[in-house]
Structure formats: structure tokens, C-alpha cells
């Protein structure tokens, strides 16, 4: 994995450049790669430090509703598959929601009634048995919810993605500017000049990096060749039907 500028140069051209190796960026990168695109993920940090990494790792499924619930159920399957593929732990432990007041309990009543077995009401004693909350009015157990260690999961997914020939994850590499131009999108990064073998990266498109060194120019391209600039072909990832 390219964790610093002393490691191998980054590819001169790819179909899809993803900025940020958080949950959102990696999800798009994994999906883009699965659809046959070459992918480059840039992350300014040397390791996962964004919002995803600082969260508790609770994959909330059952409390979503309508379209969001469909997405959450699909996301749940993706987490489980990614855990197997990339080798990180996804705990199918469920979650307990605690109600301390009558109105909260009423909300949980409604939730359980609408989830056809995917949520179970708990009495006060059951909540106390399952949690460290001794004085709840009641609660609900949501067996579909998952838990991951977010920083470990991001690292594992990035490492796993990076093992594929058409996927690259570059930590410690900030995206600095995007030049859409007329024929391609150039992404300038914080890395010093690289010399990709067989490079088709535009010559003479250097810029000064924050460290004062020349920065490489990147192409996010779909075309095989179009001179010094290439047509950008980023592909929106649609939610599953
Ligand atoms: C305390 C807290 C609680 C939350 N609770 C919930 C919740 O209950 N439910 C929920 O759905 N969401 C919640 N969120 C929000 C959720 O965590 C975020 O929406 C989600 O993690 C964002 O993922 P991301 O991949 O977009 O961003 P991040 O995980 O922040 O990743 C962004 C990455 O981009 C990198 N980056 C930034 N700029 C550049 C650049 N120029 N070049 C290269 N890399 C760059 C950063 O280094 C970082 O690694 C919570 C967030 C916090 C902080």
C-alpha cells in the first residue's frame, strides 16, 4: 500500500478517482472496482482518522424506514460480505435501544409493530440483563444491527482493495486541485513528482505542491488515449433496486 511518497508511484490514469478512504469513499471505490473500473483512492491521512474512524462502529439497520431501510438491509449484506472478503470482524450482535420515558417506549412499540419480528420489545429486567442500564422502562432488541471496529474495518477494506491490480489506495496523499479541462480531469495531489512506468500522464502539467516540490498530474479517465488530456468518465453508483 502506498502509505508515503517513498513507495511505488501511483497509476498515471484510472477510470475513477475517489477522494477520501472513509466509509463513503471506500464504498464507492469497492463498487466501482466491482463494476470493472480501475480505481484510485486518495487519502490525505496516513491512516483512517475521519468521521467514520471516530464513530462507534454501530451499523444501524432496523431503525431506518422506507427507502432507507431497503438501503440499510442491502448495506448490511455488503458489510458481511466485505468482512469475509477483506478479513475484518463484523459482529452480528444486534443492538438494544433503551427507553427511559413513556413516549420513548411508545416509539419502540410502534417500531416493533412495524418490523415483523426484526425488532423485539424488552421489559425493564431484560434491558438490565443485556445492558448496563438498570433503570430503563423497557427497550427493544434489534437483531439485524451490526458492529464493527471502524478504523480496523477501513484499514482492512483499503488493504484488500489495494491487492487488486486495478485498484490503488494511496494514504498520505491529498487531492489538491481538479482541472476538468476539455478532454480529461487532472487531479493534482500532494505527492512529489512520480515517474509512472509507461506513463501517459501529461507532461508539463506539473504544479507546485505544498512542500514546494513538483506534484504529479493524475488523469481520471475512461478513454485509452487522447493525447495529453483524457475524457473523465466517473460513473455514478446507484443504490440497488
Ligand atoms: C460523533 C459522530 C457520530 C455520528 N453518528 C452517526 C450516526 O449515528 N449515523 C450516521 O449515519 N452517521 C453518523 N455520523 C456521520 C458518519 O460518521 C459520517 O457521515 C460518515 O462516517 C462519513 O464518511 P465519509 O467517508 O464521507 O467521511 P470520513 O470518514 O470523514 O472520511 C473522509 C476522508 O477524506 C479524507 N480527505 C479529506 N480531504 C481530503 C483531500 N483533499 N485529499 C485526500 N483525502 C482527503 C480524510 O482524511 C478522511 O479520511 C457520525 C459522525 C460523528 C463524527
Coordinates of N, CA and C and ligand atoms in Angstrom, one line a residue:
X1 N 0.8 -1.2 0.0 CA 0.0 0.0 0.0 C 0.9 1.2 0.0
X2 N 0.4 2.2 -0.7 CA 1.2 3.5 -0.8 C 1.0 4.4 0.4
X3 N 1.7 4.2 1.4 CA 1.4 5.0 2.6 C 2.3 6.2 2.6
X4 N 3.3 6.3 1.8 CA 4.1 7.5 1.7 C 4.7 7.6 0.4
X5 N 5.4 8.8 0.1 CA 5.8 9.1 -1.2 C 7.1 8.3 -1.6
X6 N 7.6 7.5 -0.6 CA 8.8 6.6 -1.0 C 8.3 5.3 -1.6
X7 N 7.1 5.1 -1.6 CA 6.6 3.8 -2.1 C 6.3 4.0 -3.6
X8 N 5.9 2.9 -4.3 CA 5.8 2.9 -5.7 C 4.9 4.0 -6.2
X9 N 5.2 4.5 -7.4 CA 4.4 5.6 -8.0 C 2.9 5.1 -8.2
X10 N 2.1 6.1 -8.2 CA 0.7 5.8 -8.5 C 0.4 5.7 -9.9
X11 N -0.7 5.1 -10.3 CA -1.0 4.9 -11.7 C -1.2 6.3 -12.4
X12 N -0.8 6.3 -13.7 CA -0.9 7.6 -14.4 C -2.4 7.9 -14.8
X13 N -3.2 6.8 -15.0 CA -4.5 7.1 -15.4 C -5.4 6.0 -14.8
X14 N -6.6 6.4 -14.4 CA -7.6 5.5 -13.9 C -9.0 5.9 -14.4
X15 N -9.9 5.0 -14.2 CA -11.3 5.4 -14.6 C -12.0 6.3 -13.5
X16 N -11.6 6.0 -12.3 CA -12.3 6.6 -11.1 C -11.3 7.0 -10.0
X17 N -11.3 8.3 -9.7 CA -10.5 8.8 -8.6 C -11.5 9.0 -7.4
X18 N -11.2 8.4 -6.3 CA -12.0 8.7 -5.1 C -11.2 9.4 -4.1
X19 N -11.7 10.5 -3.6 CA -11.0 11.3 -2.6 C -11.6 11.0 -1.2
X20 N -10.7 10.3 -0.4 CA -11.1 10.0 1.0 C -11.4 8.5 1.1
X21 N -10.7 7.9 2.1 CA -10.8 6.5 2.3 C -11.7 6.3 3.6
X22 N -12.7 7.1 3.8 CA -13.7 6.8 4.8 C -14.7 5.8 4.3
X23 N -15.8 5.6 5.0 CA -16.8 4.6 4.6 C -17.4 5.0 3.3
X24 N -17.7 6.2 3.1 CA -18.3 6.6 1.8 C -17.4 6.4 0.6
X25 N -16.2 6.9 0.8 CA -15.2 6.8 -0.3 C -14.9 5.3 -0.7
X26 N -14.6 4.6 0.4 CA -14.3 3.2 0.1 C -15.5 2.4 -0.5
X27 N -16.7 2.7 0.0 CA -17.9 2.0 -0.6 C -17.9 2.3 -2.1
X28 N -17.7 3.5 -2.5 CA -17.8 3.9 -3.9 C -16.6 3.2 -4.7
X29 N -15.5 3.1 -4.0 CA -14.3 2.5 -4.7 C -14.5 1.0 -4.9
X30 N -15.0 0.4 -3.8 CA -15.3 -1.1 -3.9 C -16.3 -1.3 -5.0
X31 N -17.4 -0.5 -5.0 CA -18.5 -0.8 -6.0 C -18.0 -0.5 -7.4
X32 N -17.2 0.6 -7.6 CA -16.7 1.0 -8.9 C -15.7 -0.1 -9.4
X33 N -14.9 -0.6 -8.5 CA -14.0 -1.7 -8.9 C -14.8 -3.0 -9.3
X34 N -15.8 -3.3 -8.5 CA -16.6 -4.5 -8.8 C -17.3 -4.3 -10.2
X35 N -17.5 -3.1 -10.6 CA -18.2 -2.9 -11.9 C -17.2 -2.8 -13.0
X36 N -15.9 -3.1 -12.7 CA -14.9 -3.2 -13.8 C -14.1 -2.0 -14.0
X37 N -14.2 -1.0 -13.2 CA -13.4 0.3 -13.4 C -12.1 0.2 -12.6
X38 N -11.1 0.8 -13.2 CA -9.8 1.0 -12.4 C -10.1 2.1 -11.5
X39 N -9.5 2.0 -10.3 CA -9.9 2.9 -9.2 C -8.6 3.4 -8.4
X40 N -8.6 4.6 -8.1 CA -7.5 5.2 -7.3 C -8.2 5.9 -6.1
X41 N -7.9 5.5 -4.9 CA -8.4 6.2 -3.7 C -7.2 7.0 -3.1
X42 N -7.5 8.3 -2.9 CA -6.5 9.2 -2.3 C -7.0 9.5 -0.9
X43 N -6.1 9.4 0.1 CA -6.5 9.9 1.4 C -5.3 10.7 2.0
X44 N -5.7 11.9 2.5 CA -4.6 12.8 3.0 C -4.0 12.3 4.2
X45 N -4.7 11.5 5.0 CA -4.1 11.0 6.2 C -3.3 9.7 6.0
X46 N -2.4 9.5 6.9 CA -1.6 8.3 6.8 C -2.3 7.0 7.2
X47 N -3.5 7.2 7.9 CA -4.3 6.1 8.4 C -5.7 6.7 8.6
X48 N -6.7 5.8 8.8 CA -8.1 6.3 8.9 C -8.2 7.2 10.2
X49 N -8.6 8.4 9.9 CA -8.8 9.4 11.0 C -10.1 10.2 10.9
X50 N -10.9 10.0 9.8 CA -12.0 10.8 9.5 C -13.2 10.4 10.4
X51 N -14.4 10.9 10.0 CA -15.6 10.7 10.9 C -15.9 9.3 11.1
X52 N -15.7 8.5 10.0 CA -16.0 7.0 10.1 C -15.2 6.4 11.2
X53 N -13.9 6.7 11.2 CA -12.9 6.0 12.1 C -13.2 6.4 13.5
X54 N -13.8 7.6 13.7 CA -14.1 8.1 15.1 C -15.4 7.7 15.6
X55 N -16.2 7.0 14.8 CA -17.5 6.6 15.3 C -17.4 5.3 16.1
X56 N -18.6 4.9 16.6 CA -18.6 3.7 17.5 C -18.7 2.4 16.7
X57 N -18.9 2.4 15.4 CA -19.0 1.2 14.6 C -20.3 0.5 14.6
X58 N -21.3 1.2 15.0 CA -22.7 0.7 15.0 C -23.3 0.8 13.6
X59 N -23.6 -0.3 13.0 CA -24.3 -0.3 11.7 C -25.8 -0.4 12.0
X60 N -26.4 0.7 12.0 CA -27.9 0.8 12.4 C -28.7 0.4 11.2
X61 N -29.5 -0.7 11.3 CA -30.3 -1.2 10.2 C -31.8 -0.9 10.5
X62 N -32.2 -1.5 11.6 CA -33.7 -1.6 11.8 C -34.4 -0.3 12.0
X63 N -33.7 0.7 12.5 CA -34.4 2.0 12.8 C -34.5 2.8 11.5
X64 N -34.0 2.3 10.4 CA -34.2 3.0 9.2 C -35.7 2.8 8.7
X65 N -36.1 3.5 7.7 CA -37.5 3.4 7.3 C -37.6 3.5 5.8
X66 N -38.6 3.0 5.2 CA -38.9 3.0 3.7 C -37.7 2.8 2.9
X67 N -37.3 3.7 2.0 CA -36.2 3.5 1.1 C -34.9 3.3 1.9
X68 N -34.7 4.1 2.9 CA -33.5 4.0 3.7 C -33.4 2.6 4.4
X69 N -34.5 2.0 4.7 CA -34.5 0.6 5.3 C -34.0 -0.4 4.2
X70 N -34.5 -0.2 3.0 CA -34.0 -1.1 1.9 C -32.5 -1.0 1.7
X71 N -32.1 0.3 1.7 CA -30.6 0.5 1.5 C -29.9 -0.1 2.7
X72 N -30.4 0.1 3.9 CA -29.7 -0.4 5.1 C -29.6 -1.9 5.1
X73 N -30.7 -2.6 4.6 CA -30.6 -4.1 4.5 C -29.6 -4.5 3.5
X74 N -29.6 -3.8 2.3 CA -28.5 -4.1 1.3 C -27.1 -3.8 1.9
X75 N -27.0 -2.7 2.6 CA -25.7 -2.3 3.2 C -25.3 -3.4 4.2
X76 N -26.2 -3.9 5.0 CA -25.9 -5.0 5.9 C -25.2 -6.2 5.2
X77 N -25.8 -6.6 4.1 CA -25.2 -7.7 3.4 C -23.8 -7.4 2.9
X78 N -23.7 -6.1 2.4 CA -22.4 -5.7 1.9 C -21.3 -5.7 3.1
X79 N -21.7 -5.3 4.2 CA -20.8 -5.3 5.4 C -20.3 -6.7 5.7
X80 N -21.3 -7.6 5.7 CA -21.0 -9.0 6.0 C -20.1 -9.6 4.9
X81 N -20.4 -9.3 3.7 CA -19.5 -9.9 2.6 C -18.1 -9.2 2.6
X82 N -18.1 -7.9 2.8 CA -16.8 -7.3 2.9 C -15.9 -7.8 4.1
X83 N -16.6 -8.1 5.2 CA -15.9 -8.6 6.3 C -15.2 -9.9 6.0
X84 N -16.0 -10.8 5.2 CA -15.4 -12.1 4.8 C -14.3 -11.8 3.8
X85 N -14.5 -11.0 2.8 CA -13.6 -10.8 1.7 C -12.3 -10.1 2.3
X86 N -12.5 -9.1 3.0 CA -11.3 -8.3 3.5 C -10.7 -8.7 4.8
X87 N -11.5 -9.6 5.5 CA -10.9 -10.2 6.7 C -11.0 -9.3 7.9
X88 N -12.1 -8.7 8.1 CA -12.2 -7.9 9.4 C -13.5 -8.4 10.1
X89 N -13.6 -8.2 11.3 CA -14.8 -8.7 12.1 C -16.0 -7.9 11.9
X90 N -17.1 -8.6 11.6 CA -18.4 -7.9 11.6 C -19.3 -8.7 12.6
X91 N -19.6 -8.1 13.7 CA -20.3 -8.8 14.8 C -21.8 -8.7 14.6
X92 N -22.4 -9.9 14.4 CA -23.9 -9.9 14.3 C -24.5 -9.9 15.7
X93 N -24.3 -8.9 16.4 CA -24.6 -8.9 17.8 C -26.0 -8.2 18.1
X94 N -26.5 -7.5 17.1 CA -27.7 -6.7 17.3 C -27.5 -5.5 18.2
X95 N -28.5 -4.8 18.5 CA -28.4 -3.6 19.3 C -29.6 -3.5 20.2
X96 N -29.4 -2.9 21.4 CA -30.5 -2.7 22.3 C -30.8 -1.2 22.4
X97 N -32.0 -0.8 22.1 CA -32.4 0.6 22.3 C -33.2 0.7 23.6
X98 N -32.7 1.6 24.4 CA -33.3 1.8 25.8 C -34.3 2.9 25.8
X99 N -35.4 2.6 26.5 CA -36.4 3.7 26.7 C -36.5 4.0 28.2
X100 N -36.3 5.3 28.5 CA -36.4 5.7 29.9 C -37.7 6.4 30.2
X101 N -38.5 6.8 29.2 CA -39.7 7.5 29.4 C -40.8 6.9 28.6
X102 N -42.1 7.2 28.9 CA -43.2 6.6 28.3 C -43.3 6.9 26.8
X103 N -43.0 8.1 26.4 CA -43.0 8.5 25.0 C -42.0 7.7 24.2
X104 N -40.8 7.4 24.8 CA -39.8 6.7 24.1 C -40.2 5.2 24.0
X105 N -40.9 4.7 25.0 CA -41.4 3.3 24.9 C -42.5 3.2 23.8
X106 N -43.3 4.2 23.7 CA -44.3 4.2 22.7 C -43.7 4.2 21.3
X107 N -42.6 4.9 21.1 CA -41.9 4.9 19.8 C -41.4 3.5 19.5
X108 N -40.9 2.8 20.5 CA -40.3 1.5 20.3 C -41.5 0.5 20.1
X109 N -42.6 0.7 20.7 CA -43.8 -0.1 20.4 C -44.2 -0.1 19.0
X110 N -44.2 1.2 18.4 CA -44.5 1.3 17.0 C -43.5 0.7 16.1
X111 N -42.2 0.8 16.5 CA -41.2 0.2 15.7 C -41.3 -1.3 15.7
X112 N -41.5 -1.9 16.8 CA -41.6 -3.4 16.9 C -42.8 -3.8 16.1
X113 N -43.9 -3.1 16.2 CA -45.1 -3.5 15.4 C -44.9 -3.4 13.9
X114 N -44.0 -2.5 13.5 CA -43.8 -2.4 12.0 C -42.7 -3.2 11.5
X115 N -42.0 -3.9 12.3 CA -40.8 -4.6 11.8 C -40.9 -6.1 11.7
X116 N -42.1 -6.6 12.0 CA -42.4 -8.0 11.8 C -41.3 -9.0 12.2
X117 N -41.0 -8.9 13.5 CA -40.0 -9.9 14.0 C -38.6 -9.4 14.0
X118 N -38.3 -8.4 13.3 CA -36.9 -7.9 13.2 C -36.6 -6.9 14.4
X119 N -37.6 -6.7 15.3 CA -37.4 -6.0 16.5 C -38.2 -6.6 17.6
X120 N -37.6 -6.7 18.8 CA -38.3 -7.4 19.9 C -38.4 -6.5 21.1
X121 N -39.6 -6.3 21.7 CA -39.7 -5.5 22.8 C -39.1 -6.2 24.1
X122 N -38.4 -5.4 24.9 CA -37.8 -5.9 26.1 C -38.4 -5.2 27.3
X123 N -38.6 -5.9 28.4 CA -39.1 -5.3 29.6 C -37.8 -4.7 30.4
X124 N -38.1 -4.1 31.4 CA -37.0 -3.4 32.2 C -36.0 -4.4 32.6
X125 N -36.4 -5.5 33.1 CA -35.4 -6.5 33.5 C -34.6 -7.1 32.4
X126 N -35.2 -7.3 31.2 CA -34.4 -7.8 30.1 C -33.4 -6.7 29.6
X127 N -33.8 -5.5 29.7 CA -32.8 -4.4 29.4 C -31.7 -4.4 30.3
X128 N -32.0 -4.6 31.6 CA -30.9 -4.6 32.6 C -30.0 -5.8 32.4
X129 N -30.6 -6.9 32.0 CA -29.7 -8.1 31.8 C -28.8 -7.9 30.6
X130 N -29.3 -7.2 29.6 CA -28.5 -7.1 28.3 C -27.6 -5.9 28.3
X131 N -27.8 -4.9 29.2 CA -27.0 -3.6 29.1 C -26.6 -3.3 30.6
X132 N -25.9 -2.1 30.6 CA -25.6 -1.6 32.0 C -26.6 -0.6 32.4
X133 N -27.8 -0.6 31.9 CA -28.8 0.4 32.3 C -29.8 -0.3 33.2
X134 N -29.8 0.0 34.5 CA -30.6 -0.8 35.4 C -32.0 -0.2 35.6
X135 N -32.2 1.0 35.2 CA -33.5 1.7 35.5 C -34.3 2.1 34.3
X136 N -34.2 1.3 33.2 CA -35.0 1.7 32.0 C -36.4 1.2 32.2
X137 N -37.3 1.9 31.5 CA -38.7 1.4 31.5 C -38.8 0.2 30.6
X138 N -38.0 0.1 29.6 CA -38.1 -1.0 28.7 C -37.1 -0.7 27.6
X139 N -37.3 -1.5 26.5 CA -36.4 -1.3 25.4 C -36.8 -2.2 24.2
X140 N -35.9 -2.2 23.2 CA -36.1 -3.1 22.1 C -34.8 -3.6 21.7
X141 N -34.9 -4.9 21.3 CA -33.7 -5.6 20.7 C -33.8 -5.6 19.2
X142 N -32.7 -5.2 18.6 CA -32.7 -5.1 17.1 C -31.7 -6.1 16.6
X143 N -32.1 -7.3 16.3 CA -31.1 -8.3 16.0 C -30.3 -8.1 14.7
X144 N -30.8 -7.3 13.8 CA -30.2 -7.2 12.5 C -29.0 -6.2 12.5
X145 N -28.9 -5.4 13.6 CA -27.9 -4.4 13.6 C -26.5 -5.1 13.8
X146 N -25.5 -4.4 13.3 CA -24.1 -5.0 13.3 C -23.2 -4.0 14.0
X147 N -22.0 -4.6 14.3 CA -21.0 -3.7 14.9 C -19.6 -4.1 14.3
X148 N -18.9 -3.0 14.0 CA -17.5 -3.2 13.5 C -16.6 -2.3 14.3
X149 N -15.3 -2.6 14.2 CA -14.3 -1.7 14.7 C -14.0 -0.8 13.4
X150 N -14.5 0.5 13.4 CA -14.4 1.2 12.2 C -13.0 1.4 11.6
X151 N -12.1 1.8 12.5 CA -10.7 2.0 11.9 C -10.1 0.8 11.4
X152 N -10.3 -0.3 12.1 CA -9.8 -1.6 11.6 C -10.5 -2.0 10.3
X153 N -11.8 -1.8 10.2 CA -12.5 -2.1 9.0 C -12.1 -1.3 7.8
X154 N -11.9 0.0 8.0 CA -11.4 0.8 6.9 C -10.0 0.4 6.4
X155 N -9.2 0.1 7.4 CA -7.8 -0.3 7.0 C -7.9 -1.6 6.2
X156 N -8.7 -2.6 6.7 CA -8.8 -3.9 6.1 C -9.4 -3.8 4.7
X157 N -10.4 -3.0 4.5 CA -11.0 -2.8 3.2 C -10.0 -2.1 2.2
X158 N -9.3 -1.1 2.7 CA -8.4 -0.4 1.9 C -7.2 -1.3 1.5
X159 N -6.7 -2.1 2.4 CA -5.6 -3.0 2.1 C -6.1 -4.1 1.1
X160 N -7.3 -4.6 1.3 CA -7.8 -5.6 0.5 C -8.0 -5.1 -1.0
X161 N -8.6 -3.9 -1.0 CA -8.8 -3.3 -2.3 C -7.5 -3.1 -3.1
X162 N -6.5 -2.7 -2.3 CA -5.2 -2.4 -2.9 C -4.5 -3.6 -3.4
X163 N -4.9 -4.8 -3.0 CA -4.3 -6.0 -3.5 C -4.7 -6.3 -5.0
X164 N -5.8 -5.6 -5.4 CA -6.3 -5.9 -6.8 C -5.5 -5.1 -7.8
X165 N -5.2 -5.7 -8.9 CA -4.3 -4.9 -9.9 C -4.9 -3.6 -10.4
X166 N -6.2 -3.5 -10.5 CA -6.9 -2.3 -11.0 C -7.4 -1.4 -9.9
X167 N -6.9 -1.6 -8.7 CA -7.3 -0.7 -7.6 C -6.0 -0.3 -6.8
X168 N -6.0 1.0 -6.4 CA -4.9 1.5 -5.7 C -5.4 2.4 -4.6
X169 N -4.8 2.3 -3.4 CA -5.2 3.2 -2.3 C -3.9 3.9 -1.8
X170 N -3.9 5.2 -1.9 CA -2.7 5.9 -1.5 C -3.0 6.8 -0.3
X171 N -2.5 6.3 0.8 CA -2.6 7.1 2.1 C -1.6 8.2 2.0
X172 N -1.8 9.2 2.9 CA -0.8 10.3 3.0 C -0.7 11.1 1.7
X173 N -1.8 11.1 0.9 CA -1.8 11.7 -0.4 C -3.1 12.6 -0.6
X174 N -2.9 13.9 -0.4 CA -4.1 14.7 -0.5 C -4.4 15.1 -2.0
X175 N -5.6 15.1 -2.3 CA -6.1 15.7 -3.6 C -6.1 17.2 -3.4
X176 N -5.4 17.9 -4.4 CA -5.3 19.3 -4.2 C -6.2 20.1 -5.2
X177 N -6.0 19.8 -6.5 CA -6.9 20.5 -7.4 C -7.4 19.6 -8.5
X178 N -8.5 20.0 -9.1 CA -9.1 19.2 -10.1 C -9.3 20.1 -11.3
X179 N -8.7 19.7 -12.4 CA -8.7 20.5 -13.7 C -9.5 19.8 -14.7
X180 N -10.8 20.2 -14.8 CA -11.7 19.4 -15.7 C -11.2 19.5 -17.2
X181 N -10.7 20.7 -17.6 CA -10.3 20.9 -18.9 C -11.4 20.5 -19.9
X182 N -11.0 20.3 -21.2 CA -12.0 19.9 -22.2 C -12.0 18.4 -22.5
X183 N -10.9 17.7 -22.1 CA -10.8 16.3 -22.5 C -10.5 15.4 -21.4
X184 N -10.2 15.9 -20.2 CA -10.0 15.0 -19.1 C -10.0 15.8 -17.8
X185 N -10.0 15.1 -16.7 CA -9.9 15.7 -15.4 C -8.5 15.4 -14.8
X186 N -7.7 16.4 -14.6 CA -6.4 16.2 -13.9 C -6.6 16.4 -12.4
X187 N -6.1 15.5 -11.7 CA -6.2 15.6 -10.2 C -4.7 15.8 -9.7
X188 N -4.5 16.9 -9.2 CA -3.1 17.2 -8.6 C -3.1 16.8 -7.2
X189 N -2.1 16.1 -6.8 CA -2.0 15.6 -5.4 C -0.8 16.2 -4.7
X190 N -0.7 16.0 -3.4 CA 0.3 16.5 -2.6 C 1.6 15.7 -2.8
X191 N 1.6 14.6 -3.5 CA 2.8 13.9 -3.7 C 3.8 14.6 -4.6
X192 N 5.0 14.3 -4.3 CA 6.1 14.8 -5.2 C 5.9 14.1 -6.6
X193 N 6.7 14.6 -7.5 CA 6.6 14.1 -8.9 C 6.9 12.6 -8.9
X194 N 6.0 11.9 -9.5 CA 6.2 10.5 -9.7 C 6.6 10.2 -11.2
X195 N 7.1 9.1 -11.4 CA 7.5 8.7 -12.8 C 6.9 7.4 -13.1
X196 N 5.6 7.3 -13.3 CA 5.0 6.1 -13.6 C 5.6 5.4 -14.9
X197 N 5.8 4.1 -14.7 CA 6.4 3.4 -15.9 C 5.3 3.4 -17.0
X198 N 5.7 3.5 -18.2 CA 4.7 3.5 -19.3 C 3.7 4.6 -19.1
X199 N 4.1 5.7 -18.5 CA 3.2 6.7 -18.1 C 2.6 7.4 -19.4
X200 N 1.3 7.7 -19.3 CA 0.7 8.5 -20.3 C 0.2 9.8 -19.6
X201 N 0.8 10.1 -18.4 CA 0.3 11.3 -17.7 C 0.9 12.5 -18.5
X202 N 0.1 13.6 -18.5 CA 0.5 14.7 -19.3 C 1.9 15.3 -18.9
X203 N 2.7 15.5 -19.9 CA 4.0 16.1 -19.5 C 3.7 17.6 -19.4
X204 N 4.5 18.2 -18.6 CA 4.4 19.7 -18.5 C 3.2 20.1 -17.7
X205 N 2.6 19.2 -17.0 CA 1.4 19.6 -16.2 C 1.8 19.6 -14.8
X206 N 2.9 19.9 -14.4 CA 3.3 19.9 -13.0 C 2.8 21.2 -12.3
X207 N 2.7 21.1 -11.0 CA 2.4 22.2 -10.2 C 3.2 22.2 -9.0
X208 N 3.2 23.2 -8.2 CA 4.0 23.3 -7.0 C 3.2 22.7 -5.9
X209 N 3.7 21.7 -5.2 CA 3.0 21.1 -4.1 C 3.2 22.0 -2.9
X210 N 2.4 21.7 -1.8 CA 2.6 22.4 -0.6 C 4.0 22.3 0.0
X211 N 4.7 21.2 -0.4 CA 6.0 21.1 0.2 C 7.0 21.8 -0.7
X212 N 6.5 22.4 -1.8 CA 7.4 23.1 -2.7 C 8.0 22.3 -3.8
X213 N 7.6 21.0 -3.8 CA 8.1 20.1 -4.9 C 7.0 20.0 -6.0
X214 N 7.5 19.6 -7.1 CA 6.5 19.4 -8.2 C 5.6 18.3 -7.9
X215 N 4.3 18.5 -8.2 CA 3.3 17.5 -7.9 C 2.9 16.7 -9.2
X216 N 2.6 15.5 -9.1 CA 2.2 14.7 -10.3 C 0.8 15.2 -10.8
X217 N 0.5 15.0 -12.0 CA -0.8 15.2 -12.5 C -1.5 13.8 -12.7
X218 N -2.7 13.7 -12.4 CA -3.4 12.5 -12.5 C -4.5 12.6 -13.5
X219 N -4.8 11.5 -14.1 CA -6.0 11.6 -15.0 C -7.0 10.6 -14.5
X220 N -8.3 11.1 -14.4 CA -9.4 10.2 -14.1 C -10.1 9.9 -15.4
X221 N -9.7 8.9 -16.1 CA -10.1 8.7 -17.5 C -10.7 7.4 -17.8
X222 N -11.5 7.4 -18.9 CA -12.1 6.2 -19.4 C -11.5 5.9 -20.8
X223 N -11.1 6.9 -21.5 CA -10.5 6.6 -22.8 C -9.2 6.0 -22.8
X224 N -8.8 5.2 -23.7 CA -7.5 4.6 -23.7 C -6.4 5.6 -24.1
X225 N -6.7 6.5 -24.9 CA -5.7 7.5 -25.3 C -6.3 8.7 -25.9
X226 N -5.9 9.9 -25.5 CA -6.4 11.1 -26.1 C -5.4 12.2 -26.0
X227 N -4.2 11.9 -26.2 CA -3.1 12.9 -26.1 C -2.8 13.2 -24.7
X228 N -2.6 14.5 -24.5 CA -2.2 14.9 -23.2 C -3.3 15.0 -22.2
X229 N -4.5 15.0 -22.7 CA -5.7 15.1 -21.8 C -6.7 14.0 -22.1
X230 N -7.4 13.6 -21.1 CA -8.3 12.5 -21.3 C -9.7 12.8 -20.8
X231 N -10.7 12.1 -21.4 CA -12.1 12.3 -21.0 C -12.3 11.7 -19.7
X232 N -12.8 12.4 -18.8 CA -13.2 11.9 -17.5 C -14.4 11.1 -17.6
X233 N -14.5 9.9 -17.0 CA -15.7 9.1 -17.1 C -16.0 8.5 -15.7
X234 N -16.3 9.4 -14.8 CA -16.7 8.9 -13.5 C -18.1 8.3 -13.6
X235 N -18.4 7.3 -12.9 CA -19.7 6.6 -13.0 C -20.4 6.7 -11.7
X236 N -21.6 7.3 -11.7 CA -22.4 7.4 -10.5 C -22.8 6.0 -10.1
X237 N -22.7 5.7 -8.8 CA -23.1 4.4 -8.2 C -24.5 4.5 -7.8
X238 N -25.4 3.7 -8.4 CA -26.8 3.8 -8.0 C -27.1 2.8 -6.8
X239 N -28.0 3.2 -6.0 CA -28.5 2.3 -5.0 C -29.1 1.0 -5.6
X240 N -29.0 -0.1 -5.0 CA -29.6 -1.3 -5.5 C -31.1 -1.2 -5.6
X241 N -31.7 -1.8 -6.6 CA -33.2 -1.7 -6.7 C -33.8 -2.5 -5.6
Ligands
LIG1 C1 -19.5 11.6 16.6 C2 -20.2 11.2 15.3 C3 -21.4 10.5 15.3 C4 -22.0 10.1 14.1 N1 -23.2 9.3 14.2 C5 -23.8 8.9 13.1 C6 -24.9 8.1 13.1 O1 -25.4 7.7 14.1 N2 -25.5 7.7 11.9 C7 -24.9 8.1 10.7 O2 -25.4 7.7 9.7 N3 -23.9 8.9 10.7 C8 -23.3 9.3 11.8 N4 -22.2 10.1 11.7 C9 -21.7 10.5 10.4 C10 -20.9 9.5 9.8 O3 -19.9 9.0 10.6 C11 -20.3 10.1 8.5 O4 -21.4 10.6 7.7 C12 -19.5 9.2 7.7 O5 -18.6 8.5 8.5 C13 -18.8 10.0 6.7 O6 -17.9 9.1 5.9 P1 -17.0 9.7 4.8 O7 -16.3 8.6 4.2 O8 -17.8 10.7 4.0 O9 -16.0 10.7 5.6 P2 -14.8 10.3 6.6 O10 -14.9 9.0 7.3 O11 -14.6 11.6 7.4 O12 -13.6 10.2 5.5 C14 -13.2 11.3 4.8 C15 -11.7 11.0 4.4 O13 -11.3 12.0 3.4 C16 -10.0 12.3 3.7 N5 -9.8 13.6 3.0 C17 -10.3 14.8 3.3 N6 -9.9 15.7 2.4 C18 -9.1 15.1 1.5 C19 -8.3 15.5 0.4 N7 -8.3 16.8 -0.1 N8 -7.5 14.6 -0.2 C20 -7.5 13.3 0.2 N9 -8.2 12.9 1.3 C21 -9.0 13.8 1.9 C22 -9.9 12.4 5.2 O14 -8.5 12.2 5.6 C23 -10.8 11.2 5.6 O15 -10.0 10.0 5.8 C24 -21.5 10.5 12.9 C25 -20.3 11.2 12.8 C26 -19.7 11.6 14.0 C27 -18.3 12.3 14.0

